[in-house]
mmCIF file of C-alpha atoms and ligand atoms in Angstrom:
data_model
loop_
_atom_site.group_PDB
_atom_site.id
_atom_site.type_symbol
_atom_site.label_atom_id
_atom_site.label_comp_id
_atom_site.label_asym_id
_atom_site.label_seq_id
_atom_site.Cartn_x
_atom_site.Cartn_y
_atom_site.Cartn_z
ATOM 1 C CA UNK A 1 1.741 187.224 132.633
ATOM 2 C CA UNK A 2 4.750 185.313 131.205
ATOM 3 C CA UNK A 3 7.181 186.237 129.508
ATOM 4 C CA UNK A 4 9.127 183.868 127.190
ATOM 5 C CA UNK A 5 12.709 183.999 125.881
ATOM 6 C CA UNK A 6 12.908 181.400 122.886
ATOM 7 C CA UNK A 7 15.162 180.171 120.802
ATOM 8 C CA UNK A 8 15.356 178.671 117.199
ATOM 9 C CA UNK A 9 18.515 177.234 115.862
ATOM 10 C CA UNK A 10 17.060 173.904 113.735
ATOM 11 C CA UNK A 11 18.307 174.547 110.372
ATOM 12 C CA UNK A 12 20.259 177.943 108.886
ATOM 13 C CA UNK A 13 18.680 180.547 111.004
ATOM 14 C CA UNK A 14 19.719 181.427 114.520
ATOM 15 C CA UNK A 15 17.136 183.907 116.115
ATOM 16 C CA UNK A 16 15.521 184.920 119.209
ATOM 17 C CA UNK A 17 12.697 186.319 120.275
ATOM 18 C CA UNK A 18 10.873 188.071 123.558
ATOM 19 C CA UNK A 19 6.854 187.421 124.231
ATOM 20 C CA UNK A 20 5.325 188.939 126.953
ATOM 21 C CA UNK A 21 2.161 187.229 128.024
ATOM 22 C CA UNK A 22 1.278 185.960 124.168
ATOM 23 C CA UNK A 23 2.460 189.239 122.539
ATOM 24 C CA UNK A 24 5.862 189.165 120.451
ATOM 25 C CA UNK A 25 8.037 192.079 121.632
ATOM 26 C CA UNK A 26 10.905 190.624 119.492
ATOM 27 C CA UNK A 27 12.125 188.385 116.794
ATOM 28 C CA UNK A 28 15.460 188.702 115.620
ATOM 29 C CA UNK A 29 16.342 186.807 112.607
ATOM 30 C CA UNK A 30 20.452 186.409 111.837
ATOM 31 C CA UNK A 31 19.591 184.296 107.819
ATOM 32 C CA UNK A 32 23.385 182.265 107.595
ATOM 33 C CA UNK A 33 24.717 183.628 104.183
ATOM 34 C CA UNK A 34 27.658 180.849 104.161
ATOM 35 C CA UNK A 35 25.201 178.483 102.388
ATOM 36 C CA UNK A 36 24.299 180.193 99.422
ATOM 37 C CA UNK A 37 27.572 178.939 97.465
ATOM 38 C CA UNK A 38 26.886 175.610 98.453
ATOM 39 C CA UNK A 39 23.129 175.117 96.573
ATOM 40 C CA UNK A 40 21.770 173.976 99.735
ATOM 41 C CA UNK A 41 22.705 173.919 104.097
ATOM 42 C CA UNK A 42 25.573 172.855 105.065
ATOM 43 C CA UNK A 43 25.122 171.193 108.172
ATOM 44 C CA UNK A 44 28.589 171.703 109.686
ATOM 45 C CA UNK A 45 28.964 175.572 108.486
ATOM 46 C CA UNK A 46 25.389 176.002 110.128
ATOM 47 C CA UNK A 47 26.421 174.580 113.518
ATOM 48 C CA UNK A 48 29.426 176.969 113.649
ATOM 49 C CA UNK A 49 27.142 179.897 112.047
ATOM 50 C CA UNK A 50 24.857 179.418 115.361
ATOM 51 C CA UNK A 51 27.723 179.421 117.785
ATOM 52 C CA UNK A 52 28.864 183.001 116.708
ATOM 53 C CA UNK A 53 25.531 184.240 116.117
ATOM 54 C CA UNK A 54 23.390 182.921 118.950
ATOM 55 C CA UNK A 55 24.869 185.761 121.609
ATOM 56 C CA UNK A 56 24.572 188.171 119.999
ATOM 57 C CA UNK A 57 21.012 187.531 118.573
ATOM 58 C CA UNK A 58 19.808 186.861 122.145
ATOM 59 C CA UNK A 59 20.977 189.970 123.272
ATOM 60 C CA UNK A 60 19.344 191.500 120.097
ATOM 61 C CA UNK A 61 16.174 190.474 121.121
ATOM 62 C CA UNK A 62 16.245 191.401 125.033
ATOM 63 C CA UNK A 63 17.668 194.549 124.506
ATOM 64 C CA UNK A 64 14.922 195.115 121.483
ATOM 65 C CA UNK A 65 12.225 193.884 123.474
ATOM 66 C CA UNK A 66 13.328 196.488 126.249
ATOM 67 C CA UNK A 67 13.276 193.563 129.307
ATOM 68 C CA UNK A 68 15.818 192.678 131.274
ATOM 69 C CA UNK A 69 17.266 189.245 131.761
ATOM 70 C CA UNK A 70 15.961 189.320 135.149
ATOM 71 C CA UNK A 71 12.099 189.502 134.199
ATOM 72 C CA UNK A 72 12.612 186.302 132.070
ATOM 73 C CA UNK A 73 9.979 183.186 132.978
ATOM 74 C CA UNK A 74 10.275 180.335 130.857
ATOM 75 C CA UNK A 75 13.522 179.837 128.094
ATOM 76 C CA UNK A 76 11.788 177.855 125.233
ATOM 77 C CA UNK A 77 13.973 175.750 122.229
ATOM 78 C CA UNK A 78 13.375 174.243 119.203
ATOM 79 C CA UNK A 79 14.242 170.363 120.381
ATOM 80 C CA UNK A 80 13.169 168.707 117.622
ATOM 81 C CA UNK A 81 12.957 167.969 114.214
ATOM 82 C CA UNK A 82 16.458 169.582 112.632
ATOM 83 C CA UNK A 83 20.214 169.288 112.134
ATOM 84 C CA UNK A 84 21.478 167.409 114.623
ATOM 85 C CA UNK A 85 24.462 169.698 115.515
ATOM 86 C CA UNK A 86 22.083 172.930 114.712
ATOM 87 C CA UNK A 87 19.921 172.390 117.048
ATOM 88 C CA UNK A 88 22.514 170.925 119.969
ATOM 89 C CA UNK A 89 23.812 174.554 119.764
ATOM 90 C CA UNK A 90 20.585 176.228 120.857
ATOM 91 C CA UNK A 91 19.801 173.261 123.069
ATOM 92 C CA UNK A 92 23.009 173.739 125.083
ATOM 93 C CA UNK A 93 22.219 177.825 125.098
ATOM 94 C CA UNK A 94 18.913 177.267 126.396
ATOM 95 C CA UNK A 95 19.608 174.607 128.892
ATOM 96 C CA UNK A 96 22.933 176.916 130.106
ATOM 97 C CA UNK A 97 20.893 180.099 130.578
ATOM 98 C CA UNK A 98 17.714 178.398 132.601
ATOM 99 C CA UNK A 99 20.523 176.995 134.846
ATOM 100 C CA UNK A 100 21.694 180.355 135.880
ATOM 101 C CA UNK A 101 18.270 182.257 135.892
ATOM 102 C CA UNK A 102 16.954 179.102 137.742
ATOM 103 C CA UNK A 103 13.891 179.348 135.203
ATOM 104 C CA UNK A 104 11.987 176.820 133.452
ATOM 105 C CA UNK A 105 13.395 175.482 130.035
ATOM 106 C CA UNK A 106 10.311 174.295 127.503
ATOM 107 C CA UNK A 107 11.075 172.444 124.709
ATOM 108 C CA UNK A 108 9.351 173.097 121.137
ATOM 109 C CA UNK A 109 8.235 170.472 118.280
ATOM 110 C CA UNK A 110 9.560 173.257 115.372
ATOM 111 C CA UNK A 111 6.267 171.877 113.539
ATOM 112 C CA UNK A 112 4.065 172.568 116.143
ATOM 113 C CA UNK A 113 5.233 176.051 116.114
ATOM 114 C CA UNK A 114 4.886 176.565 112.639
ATOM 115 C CA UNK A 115 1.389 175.503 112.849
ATOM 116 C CA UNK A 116 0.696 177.800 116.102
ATOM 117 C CA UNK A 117 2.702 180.824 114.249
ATOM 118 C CA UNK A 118 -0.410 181.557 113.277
ATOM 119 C CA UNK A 119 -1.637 182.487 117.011
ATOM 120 C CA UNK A 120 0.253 185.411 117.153
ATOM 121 C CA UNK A 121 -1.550 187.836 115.573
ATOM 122 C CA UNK A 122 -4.525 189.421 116.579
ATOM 123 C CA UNK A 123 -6.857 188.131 113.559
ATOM 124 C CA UNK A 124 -6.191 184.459 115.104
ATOM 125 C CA UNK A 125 -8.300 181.290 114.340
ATOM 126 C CA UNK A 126 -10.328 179.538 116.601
ATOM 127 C CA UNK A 127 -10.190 176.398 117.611
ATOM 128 C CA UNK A 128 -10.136 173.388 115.583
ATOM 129 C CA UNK A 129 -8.320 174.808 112.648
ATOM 130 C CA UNK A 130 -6.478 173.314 109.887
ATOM 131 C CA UNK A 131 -2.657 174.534 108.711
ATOM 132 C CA UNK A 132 -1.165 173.682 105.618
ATOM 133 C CA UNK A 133 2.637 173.360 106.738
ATOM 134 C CA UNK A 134 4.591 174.198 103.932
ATOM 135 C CA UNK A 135 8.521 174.649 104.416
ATOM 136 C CA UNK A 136 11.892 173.240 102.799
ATOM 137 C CA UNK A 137 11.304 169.715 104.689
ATOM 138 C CA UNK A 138 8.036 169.460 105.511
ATOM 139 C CA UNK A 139 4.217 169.317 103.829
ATOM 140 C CA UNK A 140 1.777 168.658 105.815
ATOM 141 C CA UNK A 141 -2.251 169.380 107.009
ATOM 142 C CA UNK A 142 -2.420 169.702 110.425
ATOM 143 C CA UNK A 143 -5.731 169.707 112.382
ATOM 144 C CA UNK A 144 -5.155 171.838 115.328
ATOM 145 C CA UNK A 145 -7.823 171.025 118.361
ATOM 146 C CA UNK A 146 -5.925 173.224 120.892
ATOM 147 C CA UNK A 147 -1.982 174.624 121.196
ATOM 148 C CA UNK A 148 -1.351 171.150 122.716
ATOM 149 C CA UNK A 149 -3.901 169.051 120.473
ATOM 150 C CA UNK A 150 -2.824 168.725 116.914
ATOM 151 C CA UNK A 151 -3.021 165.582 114.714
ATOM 152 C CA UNK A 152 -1.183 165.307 111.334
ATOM 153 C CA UNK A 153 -3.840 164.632 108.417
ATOM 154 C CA UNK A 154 -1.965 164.084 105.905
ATOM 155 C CA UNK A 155 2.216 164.878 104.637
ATOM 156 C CA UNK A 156 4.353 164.047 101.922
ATOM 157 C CA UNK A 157 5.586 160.763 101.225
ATOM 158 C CA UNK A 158 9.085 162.003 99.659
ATOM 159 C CA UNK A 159 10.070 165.927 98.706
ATOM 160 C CA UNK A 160 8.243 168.330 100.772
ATOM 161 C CA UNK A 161 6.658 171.579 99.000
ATOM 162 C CA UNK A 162 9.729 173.895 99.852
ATOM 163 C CA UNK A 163 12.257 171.129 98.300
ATOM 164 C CA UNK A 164 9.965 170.735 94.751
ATOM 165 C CA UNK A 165 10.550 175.061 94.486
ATOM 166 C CA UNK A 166 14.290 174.426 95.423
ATOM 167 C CA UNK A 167 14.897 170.916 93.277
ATOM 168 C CA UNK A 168 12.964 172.765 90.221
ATOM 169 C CA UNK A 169 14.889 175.978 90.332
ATOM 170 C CA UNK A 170 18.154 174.841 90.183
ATOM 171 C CA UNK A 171 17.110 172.783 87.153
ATOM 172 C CA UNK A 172 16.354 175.935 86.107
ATOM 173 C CA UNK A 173 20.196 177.157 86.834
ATOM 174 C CA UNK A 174 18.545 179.388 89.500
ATOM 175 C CA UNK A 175 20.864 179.428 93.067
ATOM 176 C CA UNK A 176 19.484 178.086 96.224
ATOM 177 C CA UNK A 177 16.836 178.923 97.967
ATOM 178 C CA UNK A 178 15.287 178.740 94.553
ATOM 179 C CA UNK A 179 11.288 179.242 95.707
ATOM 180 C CA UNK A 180 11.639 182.760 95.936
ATOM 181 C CA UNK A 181 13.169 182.844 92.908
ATOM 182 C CA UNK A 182 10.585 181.190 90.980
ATOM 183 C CA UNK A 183 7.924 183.184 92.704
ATOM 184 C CA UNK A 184 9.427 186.383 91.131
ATOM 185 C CA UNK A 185 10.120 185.131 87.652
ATOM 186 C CA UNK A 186 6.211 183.529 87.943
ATOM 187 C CA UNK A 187 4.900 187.029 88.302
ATOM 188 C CA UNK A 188 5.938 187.754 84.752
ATOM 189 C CA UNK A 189 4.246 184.193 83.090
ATOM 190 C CA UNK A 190 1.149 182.816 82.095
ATOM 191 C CA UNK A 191 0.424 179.780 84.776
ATOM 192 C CA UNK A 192 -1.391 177.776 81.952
ATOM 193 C CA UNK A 193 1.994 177.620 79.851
ATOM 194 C CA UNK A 194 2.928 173.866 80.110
ATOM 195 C CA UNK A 195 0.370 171.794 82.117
ATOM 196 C CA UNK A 196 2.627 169.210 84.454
ATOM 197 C CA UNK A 197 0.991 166.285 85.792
ATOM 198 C CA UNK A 198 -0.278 166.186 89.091
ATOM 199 C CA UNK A 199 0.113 163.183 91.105
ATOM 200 C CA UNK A 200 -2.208 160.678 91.465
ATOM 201 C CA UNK A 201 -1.378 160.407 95.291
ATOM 202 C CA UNK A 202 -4.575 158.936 97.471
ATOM 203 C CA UNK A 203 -6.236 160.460 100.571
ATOM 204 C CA UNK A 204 -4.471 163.839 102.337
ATOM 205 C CA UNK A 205 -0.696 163.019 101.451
ATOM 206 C CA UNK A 206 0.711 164.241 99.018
ATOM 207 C CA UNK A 207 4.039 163.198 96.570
ATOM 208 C CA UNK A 208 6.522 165.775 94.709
ATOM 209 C CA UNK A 209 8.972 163.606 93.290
ATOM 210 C CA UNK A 210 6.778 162.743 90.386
ATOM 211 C CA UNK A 211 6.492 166.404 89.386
ATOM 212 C CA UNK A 212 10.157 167.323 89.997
ATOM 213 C CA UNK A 213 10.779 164.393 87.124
ATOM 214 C CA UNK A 214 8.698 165.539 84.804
ATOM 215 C CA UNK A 215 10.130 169.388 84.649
ATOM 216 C CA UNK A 216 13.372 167.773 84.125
ATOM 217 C CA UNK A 217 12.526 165.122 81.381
ATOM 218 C CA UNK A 218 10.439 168.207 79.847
ATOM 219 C CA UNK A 219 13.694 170.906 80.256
ATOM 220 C CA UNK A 220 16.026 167.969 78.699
ATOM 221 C CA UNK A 221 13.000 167.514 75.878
ATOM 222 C CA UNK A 222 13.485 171.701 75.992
ATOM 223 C CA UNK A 223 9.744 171.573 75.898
ATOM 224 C CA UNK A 224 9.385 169.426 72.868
ATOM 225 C CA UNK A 225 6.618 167.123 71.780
ATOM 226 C CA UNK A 226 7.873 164.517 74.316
ATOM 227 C CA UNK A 227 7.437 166.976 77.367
ATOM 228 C CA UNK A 228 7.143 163.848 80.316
ATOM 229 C CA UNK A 229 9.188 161.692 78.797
ATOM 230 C CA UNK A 230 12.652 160.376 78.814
ATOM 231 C CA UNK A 231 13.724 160.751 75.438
ATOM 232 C CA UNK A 232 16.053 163.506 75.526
ATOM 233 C CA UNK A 233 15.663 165.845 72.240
ATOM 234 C CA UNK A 234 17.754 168.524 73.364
ATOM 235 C CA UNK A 235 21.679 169.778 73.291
ATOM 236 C CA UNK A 236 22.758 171.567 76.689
ATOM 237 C CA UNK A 237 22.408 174.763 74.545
ATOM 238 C CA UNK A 238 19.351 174.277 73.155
ATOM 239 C CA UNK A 239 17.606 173.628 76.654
ATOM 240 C CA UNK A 240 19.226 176.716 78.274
ATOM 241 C CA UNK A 241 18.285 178.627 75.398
ATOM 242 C CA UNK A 242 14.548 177.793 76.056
ATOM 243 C CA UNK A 243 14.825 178.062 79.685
ATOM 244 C CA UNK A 244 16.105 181.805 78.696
ATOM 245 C CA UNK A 245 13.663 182.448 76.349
ATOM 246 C CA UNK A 246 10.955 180.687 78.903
ATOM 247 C CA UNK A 247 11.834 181.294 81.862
ATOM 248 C CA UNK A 248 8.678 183.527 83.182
ATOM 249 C CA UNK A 249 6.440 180.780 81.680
ATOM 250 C CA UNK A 250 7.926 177.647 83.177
ATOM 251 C CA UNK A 251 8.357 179.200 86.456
ATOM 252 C CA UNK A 252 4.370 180.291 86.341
ATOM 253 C CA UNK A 253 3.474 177.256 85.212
ATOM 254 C CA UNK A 254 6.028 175.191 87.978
ATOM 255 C CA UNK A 255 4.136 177.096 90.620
ATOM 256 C CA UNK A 256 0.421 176.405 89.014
ATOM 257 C CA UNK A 257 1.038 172.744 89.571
ATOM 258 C CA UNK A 258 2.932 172.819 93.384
ATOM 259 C CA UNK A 259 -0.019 174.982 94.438
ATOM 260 C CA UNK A 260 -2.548 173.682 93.354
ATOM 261 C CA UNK A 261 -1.966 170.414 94.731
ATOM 262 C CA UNK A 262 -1.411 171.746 97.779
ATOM 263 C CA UNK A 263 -4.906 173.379 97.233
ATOM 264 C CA UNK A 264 -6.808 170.873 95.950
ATOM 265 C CA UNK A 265 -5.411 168.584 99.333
ATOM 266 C CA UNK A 266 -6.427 171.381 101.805
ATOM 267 C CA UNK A 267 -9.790 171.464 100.293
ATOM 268 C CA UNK A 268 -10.286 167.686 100.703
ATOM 269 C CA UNK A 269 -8.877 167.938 104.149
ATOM 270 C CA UNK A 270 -11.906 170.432 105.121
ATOM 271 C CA UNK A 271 -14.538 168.420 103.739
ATOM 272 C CA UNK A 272 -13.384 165.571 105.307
ATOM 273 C CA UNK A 273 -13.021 167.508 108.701
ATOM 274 C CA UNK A 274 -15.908 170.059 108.366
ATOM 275 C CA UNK A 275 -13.353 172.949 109.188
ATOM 276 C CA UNK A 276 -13.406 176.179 107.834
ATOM 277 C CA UNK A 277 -11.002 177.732 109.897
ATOM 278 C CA UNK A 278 -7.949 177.201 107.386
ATOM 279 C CA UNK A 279 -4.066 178.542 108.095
ATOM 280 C CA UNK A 280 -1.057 178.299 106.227
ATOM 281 C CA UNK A 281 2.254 178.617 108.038
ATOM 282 C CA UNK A 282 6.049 177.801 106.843
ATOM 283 C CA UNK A 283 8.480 179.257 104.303
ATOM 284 C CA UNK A 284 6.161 178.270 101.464
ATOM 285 C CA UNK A 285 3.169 180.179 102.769
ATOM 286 C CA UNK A 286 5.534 183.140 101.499
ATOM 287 C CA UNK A 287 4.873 182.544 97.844
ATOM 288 C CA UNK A 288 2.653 184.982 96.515
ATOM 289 C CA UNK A 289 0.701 182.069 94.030
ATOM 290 C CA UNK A 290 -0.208 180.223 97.103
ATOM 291 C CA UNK A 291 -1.432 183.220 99.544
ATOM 292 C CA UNK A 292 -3.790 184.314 96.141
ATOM 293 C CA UNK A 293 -4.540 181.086 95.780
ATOM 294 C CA UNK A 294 -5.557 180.502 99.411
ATOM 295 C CA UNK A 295 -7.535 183.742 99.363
ATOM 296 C CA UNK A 296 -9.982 183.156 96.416
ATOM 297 C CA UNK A 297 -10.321 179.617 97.616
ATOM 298 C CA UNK A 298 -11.440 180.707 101.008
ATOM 299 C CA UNK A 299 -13.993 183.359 99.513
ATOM 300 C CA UNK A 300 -15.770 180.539 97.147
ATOM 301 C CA UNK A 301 -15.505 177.820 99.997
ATOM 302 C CA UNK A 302 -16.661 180.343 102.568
ATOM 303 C CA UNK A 303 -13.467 179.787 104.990
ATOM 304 C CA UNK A 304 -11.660 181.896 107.086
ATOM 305 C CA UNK A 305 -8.014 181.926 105.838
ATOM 306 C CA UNK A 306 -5.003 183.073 107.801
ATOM 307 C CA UNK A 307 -1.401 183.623 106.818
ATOM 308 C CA UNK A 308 0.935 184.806 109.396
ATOM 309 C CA UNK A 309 2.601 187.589 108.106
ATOM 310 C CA UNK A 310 6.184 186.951 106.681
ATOM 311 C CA UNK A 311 8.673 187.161 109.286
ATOM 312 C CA UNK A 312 6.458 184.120 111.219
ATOM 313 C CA UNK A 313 6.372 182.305 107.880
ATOM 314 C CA UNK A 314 10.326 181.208 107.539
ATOM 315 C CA UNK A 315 11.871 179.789 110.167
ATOM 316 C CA UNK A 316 11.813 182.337 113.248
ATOM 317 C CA UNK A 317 11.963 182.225 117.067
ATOM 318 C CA UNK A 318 8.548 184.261 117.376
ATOM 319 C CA UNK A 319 6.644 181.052 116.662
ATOM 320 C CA UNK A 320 8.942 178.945 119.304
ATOM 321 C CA UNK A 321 7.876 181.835 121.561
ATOM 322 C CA UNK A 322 4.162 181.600 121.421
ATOM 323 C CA UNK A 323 4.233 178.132 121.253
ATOM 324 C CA UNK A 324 6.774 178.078 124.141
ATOM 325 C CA UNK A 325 3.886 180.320 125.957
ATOM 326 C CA UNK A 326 1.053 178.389 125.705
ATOM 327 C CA UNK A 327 3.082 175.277 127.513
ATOM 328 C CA UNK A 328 4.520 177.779 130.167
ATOM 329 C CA UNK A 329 0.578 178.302 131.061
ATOM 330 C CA UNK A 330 -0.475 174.690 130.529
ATOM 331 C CA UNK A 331 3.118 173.565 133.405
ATOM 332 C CA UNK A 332 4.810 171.642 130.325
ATOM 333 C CA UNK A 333 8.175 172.175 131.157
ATOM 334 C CA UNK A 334 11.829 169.654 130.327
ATOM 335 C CA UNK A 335 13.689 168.449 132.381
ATOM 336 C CA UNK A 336 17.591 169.666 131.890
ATOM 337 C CA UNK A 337 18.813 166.631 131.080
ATOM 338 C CA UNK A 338 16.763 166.701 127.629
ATOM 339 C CA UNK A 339 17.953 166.283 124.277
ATOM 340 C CA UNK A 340 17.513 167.673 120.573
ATOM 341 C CA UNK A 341 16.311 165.185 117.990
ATOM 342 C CA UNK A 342 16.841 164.938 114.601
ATOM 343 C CA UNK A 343 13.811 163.464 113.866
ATOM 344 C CA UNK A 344 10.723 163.933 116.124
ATOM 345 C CA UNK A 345 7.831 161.955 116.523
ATOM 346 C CA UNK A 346 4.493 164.247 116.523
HETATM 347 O O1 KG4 B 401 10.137 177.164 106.829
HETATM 348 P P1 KG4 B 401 11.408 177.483 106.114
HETATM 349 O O2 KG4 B 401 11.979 178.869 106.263
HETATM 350 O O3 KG4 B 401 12.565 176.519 106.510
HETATM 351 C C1 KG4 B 401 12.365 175.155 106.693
HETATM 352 O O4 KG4 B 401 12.497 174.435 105.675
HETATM 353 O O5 KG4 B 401 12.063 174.747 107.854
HETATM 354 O O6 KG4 B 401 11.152 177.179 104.566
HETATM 355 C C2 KG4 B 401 12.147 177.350 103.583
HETATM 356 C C3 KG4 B 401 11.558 176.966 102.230
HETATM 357 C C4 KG4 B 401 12.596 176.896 101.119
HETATM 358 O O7 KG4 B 401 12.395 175.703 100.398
HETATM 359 C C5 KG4 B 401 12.275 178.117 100.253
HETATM 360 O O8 KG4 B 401 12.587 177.964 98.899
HETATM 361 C C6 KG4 B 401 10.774 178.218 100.454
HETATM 362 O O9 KG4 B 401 10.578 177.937 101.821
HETATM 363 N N1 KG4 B 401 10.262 179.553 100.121
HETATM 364 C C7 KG4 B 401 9.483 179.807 99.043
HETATM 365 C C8 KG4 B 401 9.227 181.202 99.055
HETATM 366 N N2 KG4 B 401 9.872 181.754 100.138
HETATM 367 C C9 KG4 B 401 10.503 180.719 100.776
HETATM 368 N N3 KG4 B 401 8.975 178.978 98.123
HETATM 369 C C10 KG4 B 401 8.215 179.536 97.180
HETATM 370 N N4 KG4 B 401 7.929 180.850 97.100
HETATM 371 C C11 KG4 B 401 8.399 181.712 98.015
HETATM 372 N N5 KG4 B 401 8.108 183.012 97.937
HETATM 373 ZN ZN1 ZN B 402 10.704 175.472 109.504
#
């Protein structure tokens, strides 16, 4: 009956969270505000961000989780992919506090945990399932043979999902992170507005770059005759004008396109695979076009679809946790002389 302390410190959250033998007792969350002004993360503010949160978030989550350091197993980080100096900070933690428990330190693929967020609930998938990893740096379609078996299907071969929301939005003058944002004003607009093209991208990857072009030639055309193309019609006041007078529409119809590509490469993955166990998991799986979307696809494909619910779906330390305590069980442990990567191989 483990239980795990992890950490998660990869990009601009630092948080912490408790599970006691596969149940989540706690998952603090500290989001790092400083970015906001910025459009985007700021690697060096987030490093410093995570050295004055991480303390006090750990002790968030043991004191929430009602343990005591003492009855602590296994301390499980996010080691790879990430900023660099994000992720050295909850490294270092990690490594510091298994030295003086004299405890096991296991370290996480933040991916892979993504993908296995989706074990924490109750409602869980069985094995294999697929997960359709949607966040601000990754796409991907994951077929998931066991918490240590997964195999990427298919991923993006330039933006990920999170980054065409984000890149979109702030064409749209929207600040950053821009996803939500569209999601809101996309309640409000008919998805079937302006009809983007959708890439013609063989097998499971899938490409975003194409798309983010086209919204901009089409918001510099101000939605003109020449919507894809690179003629530009339009004053600066005319476009914002539209955008204004648009907005609900364009961000309906922005999210039409980015989800149903995603959709259209899940479904492909699941022929090809057989699987009808299907998951989302990462910040995208938070917009409310693609959990619909997801939903009614499942019913008419006769899947079983599973979303973790929210607080699993951005980045969190809940999903380091589980993932953390399914390699406590299977004796996958680091050695303390380990290191955070940047990049991570699968
Ligand atoms: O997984 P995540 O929290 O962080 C990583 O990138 O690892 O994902 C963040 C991404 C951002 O691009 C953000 O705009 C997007 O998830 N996102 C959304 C929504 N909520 C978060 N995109 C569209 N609709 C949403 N409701
Ligand atoms: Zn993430």
């Amino acid at each position: 009956m483990p239980t795990i302390l992890a950490i998660e410190s990869s990009c601009d959250e630092t948080s912490a969270s408790i599970c006691k033998d596969g149940v989540i007792l706690s998952n603090i969350i500290a989001t790092q505000k400083v970015h906001e002004q910025y459009g985007g993360v700021v690697p060096e503010l987030a490093s410093r961000a995570h050295m004055q949160n991480i303390v006090p978030v750990v002790d968030n989550a043991v004191e929430k989780a009602g343990i005591d350091l003492k009855d602590i197993d296994g301390i499980a980080f996010t080691q790879a992919p990430g900023l660099i100096g994000a992720l050295l900070v909850g490294a270092q933690f990690a490594k510091s506090l298994a030295l003086a428990l004299d405890k096991p330190l296991i370290a996480v693929h933040h991916m892979q945990a993504h993908v296995l967020a989706n074990l924490i609930e109750t409602d869980k998938p069985s094995f294999p399932f697929l997960c359709l990893t949607v966040s601000g740096g990754h796409t991907q379609i994951v077929l998931c043979n066991s918490p240590q078996d997964m195999k990427i299907l298919g991923e993006t071969i330039d933006d990920a999902a999170g980054e065409a929301f984000d890149k979109t939005a702030k064409l749209l003058g929207l600040p950053y992170p821009g996803g939500p944002l569209i999601d809101k004003y996309a309640k409000e607009g008919n998805p079937l507005a302006y009809k983007f093209p959708e890439p013609k991208i063989p097998g499971l990857n899938f490409s975003f770059s194409g798309l983010k072009t086209s919204i901009l030639y089409f918001l510099q055309n101000a939605g003109t005759a020449n919507v894809f193309k690179e003629i530009f019609t339009a004053t600066e006041a005319e476009r914002k004008k539209f955008i204004d007078e648009n907005l609900a529409d364009i961000c309906a119809s922005i999210q039409h396109r980015i989800v149903s590509i995603l959709l259209n490469k899940l479904v492909k993955a699941a022929e090809q695979t057989g699987v009808k166990e299907i998951c989302i998991a990462g910040g995208v799986s938070a917009n409310s076009g693609l959990r619909k979307g997801l939903k009614e696809l499942g019913d008419k494909m006769g899947w079983q679809t599973y979303i973790p619910p929210f607080e699993f779906c951005t980045d969190n330390a809940g999903m380091i946790a589980i993932t953390g305590y399914y390699k406590y069980l299977a004796g996958n442990f680091a050695e303390l002389d380990i290191i955070p990567s940047a990049r991570a191989e699968w």
